[in-house]
Amino acid sequence: MEEIKKPKKPLIYYYCIALALLLLFNFILMPFMMRRQIRQVDYSTFMSMIEEKKIGQVEIQDNQILFTDKDGSAIYKTGLVYDPTLTERLYEAGAAFSGEIMEETSPFLNMLLYWILPTVIFIGIGQYMYKKLLKKAGGGGDFMSFGMGKSNAKVYVKSSDGIKFCDVAGEDEAKENLTEIVDYLHNPEKYKEIGASMPKGILLVGPPGTGKTMLAKAVAGEAGVPFFSMSGSEFVEMFVGMGASKVRDLFKQAKEKAPCIVFIDEIDAIGKKRDGQLGGNDEREQTLNQLLTEMDGFEGNTGVIILAATNRPESLDPALTRPGRFDRRVPVELPDLKGREEILKVHARKIKVSEDVDFSQIARMASGASGAELANIVNEAALRAVRDGRRFATQADLEESIEVVIAGYQKKNAILTDQEKRIVAYHEIGHALVAAKQNNSAPVQKITIVPRTSGALGYTMQVEEGNHYLMSKEEIENKIATYTGGRAAEEIVFGSVTTGASNDIEQATKLARAMITRYGMSRDFDMVAMETVNNQYLGGDTSLVCSSEMQAQIDKQVIELVRKQHEKAATILLENRQKLDELSMFLYDKETITGEEFMDILNK
Ligand code: ADP
């Protein structure tokens, strides 16, 4: 896709330039030119010129005297001095100083010359330039007042390097869904014949960075039609009614260019539920109303397809999502293992990688990463290769860049004391050992105690084998036990605890809470929801929907659950105390060990 039209500059832009030029002319150039014409002299020069009879005309004003030389070729001015015999001496010198001496232009003429005429000229130039630009952009001559109601949508047309479906890896269901749209745009007659009409709007929902924008562009690229792109927030202006006028303009342009695709990114910026509260956002509501009206206004078969993306579908106004408007919803989820591998391969095509890179291994390590994060991982690997002076990126580059994306860069000059290093080593082995000893936990991939810029002093990277769609109660419990394993090791070996477990505590609590309030895994509450999820795709914040007595009970159960797993972790470590020491000392010496090395020592 290639952007062909930059947002047009509003008319007010050209008027501002004209005004600036006008002010420059009047306040800087004009006085400068005037100053050159009238020369300032002192009174004694004036007197001596009278004496030598070199004076032509004289005009005595309130605060100064203007005079010319005999042939009138130069004008002078001097200050006013008390001089009672001046008129007599002037008379004797033959100077003309009565009647219309200096040619004073009338105030009206002055204004006409200095203000109105230049203004008219500059406005004329401004208009001319604007019209010319409009013509060049192919936008025709009509414009709204000062261009503020223009949609400013970016327009892309088909180009040879346009994004196609093959550039969007994974997301097969979404692509399949959108293929129908492409087919319709290619061959609308087929659909019209049978009387089927295309959905007017398609809502792409999913977490950030999963390729929603890419998919919309790929639809346009595959169909070879123009693509209008605008973000929801661009509609909302300071003045009420401006956003609505932008919506009108966007649809007008789209209908002219049909068949085409209009893409509205982050539609929740205008499509939020209208709550009718006092002091609501009038501008946003008007914009939304206009959008609803426009979507009703055009027929299903005009060839304008509206795609919109959001990661907060639950906050959208029901009027927007009802059939007839955005009647199709295409989920664009985080990629699964296969999807991740494909995305990595797509992006690795853009860089040079060594042949032995195992993308499936990298994909397994980057569990939970979005498409954008995977693109970032590949790029980081390429950057790392350049930094090390290599010609292509290797498996190690990719693995390291996953860690960079997860935990930040290695902190080269962070110096841990010997004791701290020992504690961190035991802490990480604690996690890994508890994970490995519980059958259902994913195997350990790598353990490191090199400090990272994110603040982590070490971490244990676990790798999911295959895809997981469901998690059993035991699996979650084991996960909680693994989180508590680090702290348990510290307690057993050092008899005291450190701040190092803060993140583990947060994660363990979150899981335990979800088990009780959302997954119905507590016997006391049966299948009753105590919490609801607010933003499914944005971190999954929750809010409690129960009485305060219930909350107190929930808190107690969460504590109980975590304590039980903590004790379980401690038991596992105590039973394997010798392995714990052995592994920790090995990690302490080597700083980074692989899952294989870990398992070797464990199974020895
Ligand atoms: P969204 O609109 O969902 O927030 P984008 O479509 O803007 O995400 O994706 C951001 C970037 O992430 C893209 O430019 C692309 O490099 C990468 N990306 C995301 N998903 C995919 C995918 N499925 N295949 C290939 N690249 C992807």
XYZ file of C-alpha atoms and ligand atoms in Angstrom:
631
model
C 0.000 0.000 0.000
C 1.215 3.376 -0.767
C -0.110 6.530 0.720
C -1.085 8.851 -2.071
C -2.592 11.792 -0.353
C -1.164 13.660 2.566
C -3.800 15.411 4.680
C -4.671 18.690 2.948
C -3.666 21.845 4.764
C -6.744 23.807 5.828
C -7.517 27.150 4.181
C -6.758 28.932 7.414
C -3.144 27.872 6.955
C -2.826 29.954 3.792
C -4.602 32.917 5.347
C -2.178 32.808 8.248
C 0.758 32.898 5.860
C -0.807 35.842 3.997
C -1.403 37.699 7.251
C 2.121 37.058 8.459
C 3.513 38.430 5.190
C 1.247 41.450 5.439
C 2.372 42.251 8.969
C 5.979 41.763 7.967
C 5.510 44.161 5.095
C 3.739 46.857 7.081
C 5.675 46.784 10.309
C 9.180 45.950 9.203
C 9.700 46.652 5.516
C 7.518 49.738 5.204
C 9.046 51.739 8.070
C 12.437 50.653 6.830
C 11.694 51.991 3.362
C 10.217 55.179 4.781
C 13.247 55.721 6.942
C 15.451 55.683 3.908
C 13.403 58.350 2.234
C 13.280 60.885 5.077
C 16.668 61.789 6.416
C 16.977 63.002 10.003
C 19.228 66.036 10.528
C 19.948 68.285 13.529
C 18.524 71.739 13.960
C 21.799 73.478 13.221
C 21.921 71.849 9.761
C 18.380 73.110 9.217
C 19.471 76.620 10.275
C 22.536 76.625 8.088
C 20.525 75.402 5.099
C 18.137 78.351 5.649
C 21.061 80.714 5.796
C 22.558 79.309 2.629
C 19.091 79.506 1.019
C 19.148 75.822 0.184
C 15.641 75.161 1.496
C 12.751 74.390 -0.839
C 9.555 73.487 1.021
C 8.955 73.438 4.784
C 6.174 71.917 6.869
C 6.068 72.688 10.564
C 4.241 69.890 12.347
C 3.302 69.510 16.028
C 6.494 67.772 17.056
C 8.848 68.000 14.085
C 9.746 69.987 11.017
C 9.842 68.362 7.568
C 11.697 70.156 4.784
C 13.186 69.568 1.356
C 16.245 70.935 -0.397
C 15.943 73.506 -3.141
C 15.203 71.085 -5.978
C 12.994 68.879 -3.747
C 15.070 65.730 -4.375
C 15.563 64.852 -0.670
C 13.325 65.111 2.356
C 14.734 65.935 5.796
C 13.289 66.080 9.209
C 14.426 67.734 12.419
C 13.111 68.296 15.925
C 11.120 71.305 17.041
C 13.132 74.032 18.860
C 11.824 77.309 20.259
C 12.762 79.724 17.496
C 10.511 82.840 17.286
C 12.279 84.271 14.219
C 12.052 81.098 12.171
C 9.212 82.239 9.906
C 11.024 85.461 9.106
C 14.253 83.709 8.236
C 12.423 81.162 6.123
C 10.689 83.931 4.274
C 14.000 85.581 3.604
C 15.475 82.341 2.400
C 12.641 82.044 -0.109
C 11.279 78.796 1.294
C 7.708 77.804 0.506
C 5.972 77.068 3.786
C 2.361 77.917 3.389
C -0.560 75.921 1.944
C 0.039 72.300 0.808
C 3.669 72.188 1.369
C 4.556 68.492 1.706
C 2.299 66.145 -0.180
C 0.475 64.565 2.709
C -1.619 61.676 1.497
C -5.113 61.500 2.853
C -5.751 58.994 5.698
C -8.176 57.105 3.504
C -5.612 56.741 0.732
C -3.037 55.723 3.304
C -5.225 52.954 4.623
C -6.100 51.821 1.136
C -2.462 51.680 0.128
C -0.941 50.216 3.235
C -3.632 47.817 4.479
C -6.515 47.083 2.161
C -4.614 46.685 -1.101
C -1.932 44.320 0.272
C -4.604 42.373 2.159
C -6.607 41.882 -1.018
C -3.484 40.832 -2.907
C -2.413 38.331 -0.256
C -5.844 36.810 0.167
C -5.975 36.470 -3.597
C -2.641 34.637 -3.593
C -3.776 32.454 -0.669
C -6.979 31.471 -2.453
C -5.144 30.791 -5.671
C -2.581 28.567 -3.966
C -5.263 26.673 -2.061
C -7.400 26.056 -5.140
C -4.354 24.901 -7.038
C -3.460 22.456 -4.290
C -7.019 21.185 -4.119
C -6.980 20.567 -7.836
C -3.650 18.786 -7.587
C -4.996 16.507 -4.843
C -8.058 15.829 -6.962
C -10.360 16.958 -4.201
C -12.524 19.357 -6.214
C -13.236 22.905 -5.201
C -15.654 22.677 -2.353
C -14.407 23.224 1.140
C -15.944 23.634 4.484
C -15.287 26.651 6.606
C -11.541 26.807 7.142
C -11.170 23.110 6.347
C -11.989 22.045 9.889
C -14.671 19.553 8.918
C -12.387 17.687 6.512
C -11.869 14.057 7.350
C -8.078 14.057 6.788
C -8.279 10.324 6.138
C -5.123 8.798 4.759
C -5.823 7.221 1.417
C -3.848 4.280 0.164
C -4.121 2.785 -3.267
C -2.963 -0.502 -4.599
C 0.724 -0.689 -5.214
C 3.008 -3.519 -6.150
C 4.335 -3.851 -2.606
C 0.881 -3.838 -0.998
C 0.267 -6.060 2.003
C -1.327 -9.364 1.096
C -2.850 -12.138 3.188
C 0.385 -14.105 2.878
C 2.187 -11.367 4.827
C -0.155 -11.899 7.753
C 0.939 -15.138 9.324
C -1.312 -17.281 11.486
C -4.799 -15.842 12.074
C -6.258 -18.356 9.639
C -9.830 -17.994 10.873
C -9.722 -14.217 10.523
C -8.254 -14.508 7.039
C -10.872 -16.995 5.985
C -13.577 -14.678 7.202
C -12.142 -11.746 5.302
C -11.522 -13.680 2.099
C -15.240 -13.496 1.438
C -15.052 -9.705 1.522
C -12.204 -9.769 -0.977
C -14.208 -12.043 -3.228
C -17.159 -9.698 -2.982
C -15.048 -6.703 -3.917
C -13.673 -8.610 -6.907
C -16.982 -9.889 -8.071
C -19.983 -8.055 -6.611
C -22.311 -9.262 -9.379
C -22.139 -12.831 -8.125
C -23.576 -11.693 -4.814
C -26.084 -9.245 -6.236
C -27.519 -11.912 -8.517
C -28.625 -14.058 -5.664
C -29.711 -11.077 -3.604
C -27.089 -11.418 -0.905
C -25.702 -8.255 0.564
C -22.344 -7.938 2.203
C -22.037 -6.950 5.813
C -21.557 -3.201 5.933
C -19.157 -3.258 8.788
C -16.699 -5.766 10.175
C -15.271 -5.402 13.614
C -11.796 -6.794 14.224
C -11.360 -7.406 17.931
C -8.287 -8.607 19.761
C -5.358 -7.622 21.933
C -2.918 -4.946 20.737
C -0.317 -5.967 18.183
C -2.090 -9.031 16.819
C -2.260 -7.688 13.281
C -5.682 -6.046 13.041
C -4.405 -3.095 11.033
C -2.382 -5.448 8.885
C -5.421 -7.592 8.129
C -7.467 -4.570 7.092
C -4.667 -3.457 4.776
C -4.346 -6.978 3.425
C -8.045 -7.027 2.499
C -7.548 -3.838 0.501
C -4.301 -5.212 -0.965
C -5.906 -8.457 -2.065
C -8.947 -6.753 -3.509
C -6.911 -3.987 -5.158
C -9.211 -1.232 -3.994
C -8.453 2.111 -2.308
C -8.082 2.000 1.434
C -9.106 4.894 3.661
C -7.555 4.769 7.079
C -8.419 6.905 10.063
C -8.112 6.547 13.789
C -11.176 6.960 15.997
C -9.488 9.649 18.039
C -8.923 11.764 14.930
C -12.661 12.343 14.673
C -13.055 13.856 18.083
C -12.411 17.588 17.971
C -12.619 20.426 20.427
C -15.771 21.823 18.850
C -19.051 19.971 18.966
C -20.130 18.968 15.475
C -16.681 18.878 13.902
C -16.299 15.121 14.310
C -19.728 14.562 12.787
C -18.759 16.673 9.817
C -15.558 14.640 9.428
C -17.590 11.432 9.390
C -19.832 12.904 6.655
C -16.827 13.908 4.628
C -15.151 10.513 5.009
C -18.237 8.691 3.781
C -18.682 11.146 0.920
C -15.131 10.515 -0.244
C -15.513 6.770 0.211
C -18.702 6.660 -1.860
C -16.978 8.581 -4.647
C -14.119 6.073 -4.669
C -16.287 2.927 -4.235
C -15.550 0.052 -4.234
C -13.192 0.773 -1.383
C -12.404 -0.033 2.209
C -12.723 2.379 5.080
C -10.683 1.405 8.109
C -11.368 3.023 11.470
C -8.703 2.083 14.009
C -9.424 2.261 17.753
C -13.126 2.738 17.115
C -13.824 2.712 20.860
C -12.600 6.338 20.930
C -15.899 7.341 19.288
C -17.980 4.227 19.722
C -18.166 4.103 23.523
C -21.558 3.423 25.060
C -23.650 6.550 25.318
C -24.595 6.737 28.953
C -26.691 9.901 28.887
C -25.064 11.206 32.019
C -24.937 14.913 32.652
C -21.709 16.414 31.375
C -21.229 13.581 28.904
C -19.059 14.097 25.892
C -21.378 15.831 23.422
C -18.861 15.882 20.631
C -18.195 12.149 20.870
C -21.882 11.316 20.977
C -22.662 13.480 17.983
C -19.822 11.872 16.075
C -21.132 8.432 16.951
C -24.670 9.403 15.955
C -23.401 10.614 12.628
C -21.488 7.370 12.095
C -24.618 5.353 12.864
C -26.658 7.464 10.476
C -24.088 7.163 7.704
C -23.915 3.397 8.101
C -27.677 3.211 7.806
C -27.587 5.583 4.890
C -25.767 3.522 2.318
C -26.971 0.338 0.823
C -25.232 -2.954 1.448
C -24.116 -3.215 -2.142
C -22.498 0.169 -2.758
C -19.069 -1.421 -2.472
C -17.970 0.498 0.596
C -16.866 -1.916 3.303
C -16.093 -0.573 6.728
C -13.532 -2.354 8.834
C -12.958 -1.223 12.381
C -10.520 -2.399 15.017
C -10.757 -2.284 18.762
C -9.347 -3.995 21.790
C -12.255 -3.014 24.004
C -15.304 -4.539 22.282
C -17.297 -4.651 25.490
C -17.265 -0.860 25.769
C -18.854 -0.300 22.353
C -22.341 1.116 22.037
C -24.860 -1.659 21.315
C -26.293 0.433 18.482
C -22.955 0.180 16.731
C -22.659 -3.576 16.984
C -26.198 -4.481 16.010
C -26.813 -6.282 12.706
C -26.910 -3.815 9.852
C -23.963 -1.864 11.143
C -20.946 -3.749 12.425
C -22.680 -7.031 12.060
C -19.690 -9.267 11.743
C -17.131 -9.658 14.452
C -13.792 -11.201 13.590
C -11.667 -12.175 16.588
C -7.958 -11.623 16.069
C -6.436 -13.485 18.996
C -2.890 -13.904 20.227
C -1.173 -16.438 17.967
C -0.850 -20.060 19.065
C 2.346 -22.073 18.783
C 1.960 -22.673 15.047
C 0.918 -19.073 14.470
C 3.947 -17.806 16.365
C 6.244 -19.965 14.309
C 4.725 -18.680 11.069
C 4.927 -15.056 12.187
C 8.586 -15.535 13.104
C 9.244 -17.022 9.673
C 7.448 -14.180 7.886
C 9.538 -11.592 9.685
C 12.744 -13.612 9.400
C 12.362 -13.333 5.616
C 13.238 -9.666 5.975
C 16.543 -10.342 7.750
C 19.426 -12.702 7.148
C 19.305 -15.728 9.450
C 21.573 -18.733 9.652
C 20.126 -21.927 8.252
C 20.099 -23.926 11.466
C 17.637 -21.649 13.275
C 14.865 -23.682 14.885
C 11.831 -21.419 14.670
C 9.569 -23.854 16.441
C 11.874 -23.785 19.443
C 11.864 -19.967 19.439
C 8.078 -19.957 19.096
C 7.805 -22.285 22.059
C 10.007 -20.024 24.139
C 7.994 -16.923 23.244
C 4.695 -18.212 24.560
C 2.069 -15.515 24.917
C 3.867 -13.087 22.596
C 1.788 -11.065 20.135
C 2.639 -10.643 16.455
C 4.109 -7.226 17.121
C 6.315 -8.637 19.883
C 7.507 -11.438 17.619
C 8.366 -8.897 14.911
C 10.286 -7.029 17.566
C 12.119 -10.192 18.671
C 13.298 -10.868 15.110
C 14.449 -7.297 14.710
C 16.294 -7.355 18.043
C 18.087 -10.511 16.898
C 19.206 -8.780 13.704
C 20.408 -5.773 15.692
C 22.344 -8.066 18.028
C 24.018 -9.768 15.078
C 25.098 -6.404 13.695
C 26.379 -5.343 17.112
C 28.546 -8.459 17.264
C 29.787 -7.922 13.725
C 28.130 -11.009 12.264
C 26.546 -11.176 8.819
C 23.431 -13.062 9.883
C 21.384 -13.734 12.993
C 21.728 -17.075 14.776
C 19.598 -19.154 17.104
C 21.431 -17.633 20.065
C 20.554 -14.116 18.833
C 16.892 -15.003 18.672
C 16.917 -16.651 22.087
C 18.688 -13.711 23.643
C 16.300 -11.265 22.025
C 13.310 -13.093 23.539
C 14.902 -12.462 26.909
C 15.510 -8.833 25.959
C 11.850 -8.419 25.075
C 10.688 -10.246 28.226
C 13.176 -9.009 30.789
C 15.197 -6.204 29.224
C 18.891 -6.037 28.371
C 21.629 -7.599 30.456
C 22.904 -5.189 33.039
C 26.600 -5.286 32.369
C 27.793 -3.381 35.391
C 25.364 -4.515 38.057
C 27.505 -5.991 40.779
C 25.799 -8.323 43.190
C 27.517 -9.211 46.406
C 28.522 -12.808 46.836
C 25.707 -13.435 49.282
C 23.123 -11.827 46.975
C 24.280 -13.963 44.099
C 23.922 -17.084 46.210
C 20.422 -16.065 47.277
C 19.357 -15.384 43.694
C 20.796 -18.739 42.568
C 18.905 -20.628 45.280
C 15.753 -18.636 44.561
C 15.764 -19.488 40.845
C 16.655 -23.150 41.421
C 13.826 -23.223 43.955
C 11.369 -22.275 41.198
C 12.866 -24.692 38.693
C 13.075 -27.616 41.074
C 9.501 -27.258 42.250
C 8.373 -26.974 38.622
C 10.333 -30.030 37.544
C 9.255 -32.208 40.456
C 5.571 -31.617 39.822
C 4.627 -33.778 36.905
C 2.280 -31.404 35.209
C 4.516 -28.369 35.150
C 6.164 -27.345 31.920
C 9.851 -28.241 31.707
C 12.458 -25.651 32.426
C 14.163 -24.157 29.391
C 16.770 -21.950 30.918
C 17.780 -20.475 34.247
C 19.885 -17.380 34.562
C 21.084 -15.099 37.325
C 22.411 -12.304 35.107
C 20.646 -9.105 36.197
C 18.425 -7.458 33.593
C 17.453 -3.839 33.003
C 13.859 -4.606 33.944
C 15.069 -5.077 37.520
C 14.923 -8.882 37.493
C 17.999 -10.341 39.169
C 17.407 -13.703 37.565
C 14.666 -15.801 36.086
C 13.567 -19.272 35.161
C 12.218 -19.587 31.673
C 9.620 -22.274 31.305
C 8.509 -23.603 27.972
C 5.031 -24.784 27.150
C 4.973 -27.999 25.165
C 2.251 -27.594 22.577
C -0.855 -25.522 22.964
C -2.851 -25.239 26.100
C -6.448 -24.182 25.907
C -7.657 -25.505 29.214
C -5.980 -25.594 32.585
C -6.988 -28.001 35.279
C -7.255 -27.074 38.929
C -4.151 -29.135 39.700
C -2.173 -27.389 36.989
C -2.982 -23.982 38.378
C -2.139 -25.149 41.880
C 1.185 -26.457 40.646
C 1.859 -23.142 38.998
C 1.224 -21.350 42.266
C 3.550 -23.778 44.011
C 6.228 -23.015 41.411
C 5.850 -19.272 42.054
C 6.308 -19.832 45.779
C 9.302 -22.165 45.230
C 11.810 -19.297 45.102
C 10.849 -17.908 48.466
C 10.628 -21.418 49.960
C 14.235 -22.111 48.930
C 15.408 -18.892 50.572
C 13.633 -19.843 53.810
C 15.053 -23.350 53.871
C 18.638 -22.431 53.047
C 19.117 -18.995 54.596
C 16.468 -19.000 57.276
C 15.340 -15.532 56.234
C 13.487 -13.907 53.334
C 14.275 -11.126 50.841
C 12.363 -8.688 48.630
C 13.187 -10.802 45.572
C 9.845 -12.589 45.618
C 7.601 -9.556 45.064
C 6.694 -10.440 41.501
C 6.135 -14.102 42.397
C 3.777 -13.043 45.167
C 1.781 -10.891 42.765
C 1.456 -13.653 40.186
C 0.596 -16.347 42.708
C -2.095 -14.165 44.282
C -3.581 -13.327 40.905
C -3.891 -16.986 39.977
C -5.282 -18.014 43.358
C -7.831 -15.198 43.244
C -8.952 -16.104 39.745
C -9.389 -19.743 40.819
C -11.773 -18.711 43.556
C -13.622 -15.749 42.059
C -13.830 -16.661 38.387
C -13.144 -20.313 37.737
C -15.437 -21.699 40.405
C -12.651 -23.848 41.855
C -13.531 -23.277 45.449
C -15.995 -25.633 47.092
C -17.625 -22.901 49.182
C -18.708 -20.643 46.340
C -19.663 -23.316 43.832
C -20.170 -21.867 40.358
C -20.838 -18.283 41.362
C -18.921 -15.447 39.749
C -17.405 -13.138 42.320
C -15.486 -11.039 39.829
C -16.031 -9.936 36.263
C -13.359 -9.153 33.719
C -13.419 -5.577 32.423
C -10.866 -5.466 29.660
C -10.487 -8.883 28.211
C -7.811 -7.831 25.771
C -6.054 -5.168 27.820
C -4.508 -6.874 30.826
C -7.797 -8.361 32.007
C -8.547 -6.078 34.967
C -11.342 -7.380 37.116
C -13.860 -5.858 39.439
C -15.569 -7.555 42.362
C -19.290 -8.162 42.155
C -20.076 -9.433 45.613
C -20.865 -8.210 49.089
C -18.148 -7.105 51.463
C -18.692 -10.184 53.673
C -17.990 -12.340 50.657
C -14.867 -10.327 49.947
C -13.556 -11.095 53.397
C -14.176 -14.783 52.831
C -12.521 -14.685 49.419
C -9.435 -13.056 50.897
C -9.217 -15.763 53.542
C -9.501 -18.521 50.968
C -6.873 -16.934 48.725
C -4.449 -16.831 51.636
C -5.254 -20.416 52.519
C -4.751 -21.606 48.960
C -1.402 -19.884 48.510
C -0.190 -21.045 51.921
C -0.989 -24.649 51.067
C 1.007 -24.448 47.836
C 3.856 -22.665 49.610
C 4.042 -25.510 52.078
C 3.920 -28.022 49.270
C 6.833 -26.264 47.551
C 8.825 -26.256 50.800
C 8.213 -29.985 51.214
C 9.407 -30.714 47.683
C 12.575 -28.703 48.278
C 13.272 -30.310 51.631
C 12.915 -33.730 50.088
C 15.422 -32.740 47.414
C 17.687 -30.639 49.562
C 20.859 -32.190 48.184
C 19.845 -31.533 44.577
C 18.878 -28.009 45.531
C 22.384 -27.310 46.826
C 24.081 -29.017 43.941
C 22.044 -27.229 41.283
C 22.309 -23.862 43.013
C 26.086 -24.040 43.247
C 26.248 -25.059 39.591
C 24.095 -22.054 38.616
C 26.094 -19.804 40.949
C 29.280 -20.747 39.079
C 27.940 -20.699 35.540
C 25.336 -17.885 35.916
C 23.244 -19.295 33.058
C 22.311 -22.951 32.659
C 20.095 -24.655 30.129
C 17.148 -26.900 30.835
C 19.167 -29.913 29.689
C 22.022 -29.245 32.098
C 19.472 -28.814 34.828
C 17.741 -32.100 34.062
C 21.091 -33.921 33.791
C 22.071 -32.955 37.302
C 18.592 -33.627 38.611
C 18.421 -37.103 37.135
C 22.001 -38.113 37.974
P -2.931 -4.059 15.815
O -3.600 -3.198 14.813
O -3.653 -5.347 16.078
O -2.570 -3.380 17.108
P -0.881 -4.159 13.829
O -1.647 -4.720 12.710
O -0.625 -2.694 13.790
O -1.534 -4.534 15.220
O 0.485 -4.964 13.945
C 1.676 -4.374 14.371
C 2.857 -5.080 13.765
O 2.993 -6.383 14.281
C 2.747 -5.276 12.278
O 3.285 -4.198 11.592
C 3.531 -6.551 12.020
O 4.883 -6.256 11.822
C 3.391 -7.313 13.295
N 2.362 -8.365 13.223
C 1.284 -8.472 14.022
N 0.557 -9.557 13.714
C 1.164 -10.157 12.684
C 0.890 -11.342 11.905
N -0.175 -12.094 12.151
N 1.746 -11.652 10.923
C 2.824 -10.896 10.671
N 3.139 -9.783 11.355
C 2.328 -9.401 12.361
